[in-house]
């Protein structure tokens, strides 16, 4: 087993494609396939399962990737310290999150602090199940989502099956995001009855479009006007253009959003616990640790 083989495996897992990984590694696809096959034979495990739709990381492969990433990260630190102080290694870091502005703010702070000539950072604002999937398969080190009394049992089951840990960031009462020009904007709080005339905006969840995977609490309530979107910018535009509303934590992060959106408390008996998920038995990288600190700092200052 060589460090080169470990790097190959990590790159294939990152791209979910041997052909794409080969292009990025500047080697032929057969050479990459053979190198991985030799490693699998040596270890006596199957790291990647080949299917018609591409490759899938096996449970054995997921465990192996956790160790491989740690070895490569430590090797990079050693090489940077003793062999190549003038050329720091390229940084890799990935986060998958529900559509929270504070997650973006913390990501911006991280990038500003680690502004180098070369890096590859990824921030995926994505669906709830895909967040769990990304962290389980080590495409992302950190996943950000919420739990409440309604979804906790189902989401916790998926976390246990994926060998993932939920780490609490904060608790909040539900708030609604509305346009600053919305007729309700001057109120101290709103009720579900107040919101009934306005379009309800929510993030669609694809194949896992279950109430339990919804990003918004109170997802089972029937509403006369419903709009499903896939990205935060579109949702905010519709909040303003259509006087719509959505339900979230109340943290807006005005450093990346303007004052066109306001958050009002929603008068309901609900609590939201927002946290980040990580793989069990996998040590956080230095970048992940710093990002978590920035998350806490951003939340505290909002």
PDB file of N, CA and C in Angstrom, residues 14 92-96 107 120-124 139-140:
ATOM      1  N   UNK A  14     -14.073  11.456  -4.071  1.00  0.00           N
ATOM      2  CA  UNK A  14     -14.477  12.860  -4.172  1.00  0.00           C
ATOM      3  C   UNK A  14     -15.276  13.109  -5.455  1.00  0.00           C
ATOM      4  N   UNK A  92      -8.173  21.011   0.957  1.00  0.00           N
ATOM      5  CA  UNK A  92      -9.450  20.438   0.545  1.00  0.00           C
ATOM      6  C   UNK A  92     -10.377  20.452   1.749  1.00  0.00           C
ATOM      7  N   UNK A  93     -11.597  20.951   1.539  1.00  0.00           N
ATOM      8  CA  UNK A  93     -12.572  20.959   2.631  1.00  0.00           C
ATOM      9  C   UNK A  93     -13.966  21.063   2.037  1.00  0.00           C
ATOM     10  N   UNK A  94     -14.901  20.262   2.557  1.00  0.00           N
ATOM     11  CA  UNK A  94     -16.264  20.256   2.034  1.00  0.00           C
ATOM     12  C   UNK A  94     -17.282  20.280   3.167  1.00  0.00           C
ATOM     13  N   UNK A  95     -18.358  21.035   2.945  1.00  0.00           N
ATOM     14  CA  UNK A  95     -19.477  21.136   3.878  1.00  0.00           C
ATOM     15  C   UNK A  95     -20.765  20.923   3.098  1.00  0.00           C
ATOM     16  N   UNK A  96     -21.695  20.177   3.662  1.00  0.00           N
ATOM     17  CA  UNK A  96     -23.040  20.045   3.110  1.00  0.00           C
ATOM     18  C   UNK A  96     -24.032  20.556   4.150  1.00  0.00           C
ATOM     19  N   UNK A 107     -18.438  29.955   6.261  1.00  0.00           N
ATOM     20  CA  UNK A 107     -17.614  29.482   5.148  1.00  0.00           C
ATOM     21  C   UNK A 107     -16.804  30.633   4.551  1.00  0.00           C
ATOM     22  N   UNK A 120      -9.225  23.870  -2.719  1.00  0.00           N
ATOM     23  CA  UNK A 120     -10.461  23.346  -3.296  1.00  0.00           C
ATOM     24  C   UNK A 120     -11.457  23.134  -2.170  1.00  0.00           C
ATOM     25  N   UNK A 121     -12.330  24.118  -1.998  1.00  0.00           N
ATOM     26  CA  UNK A 121     -13.351  24.073  -0.960  1.00  0.00           C
ATOM     27  C   UNK A 121     -14.707  23.873  -1.632  1.00  0.00           C
ATOM     28  N   UNK A 122     -15.606  23.171  -0.956  1.00  0.00           N
ATOM     29  CA  UNK A 122     -16.941  22.931  -1.491  1.00  0.00           C
ATOM     30  C   UNK A 122     -17.982  23.204  -0.423  1.00  0.00           C
ATOM     31  N   UNK A 123     -18.989  23.993  -0.783  1.00  0.00           N
ATOM     32  CA  UNK A 123     -20.144  24.221   0.086  1.00  0.00           C
ATOM     33  C   UNK A 123     -21.389  23.798  -0.693  1.00  0.00           C
ATOM     34  N   UNK A 124     -22.046  22.750  -0.216  1.00  0.00           N
ATOM     35  CA  UNK A 124     -23.259  22.264  -0.872  1.00  0.00           C
ATOM     36  C   UNK A 124     -24.471  22.633  -0.033  1.00  0.00           C
ATOM     37  N   UNK A 139     -17.837  12.582   1.461  1.00  0.00           N
ATOM     38  CA  UNK A 139     -17.713  13.644   0.468  1.00  0.00           C
ATOM     39  C   UNK A 139     -17.650  14.999   1.163  1.00  0.00           C
ATOM     40  N   UNK A 140     -18.253  15.066   2.344  1.00  0.00           N
ATOM     41  CA  UNK A 140     -18.176  16.269   3.177  1.00  0.00           C
ATOM     42  C   UNK A 140     -17.775  15.872   4.585  1.00  0.00           C
TER      43      UNK A 140
END
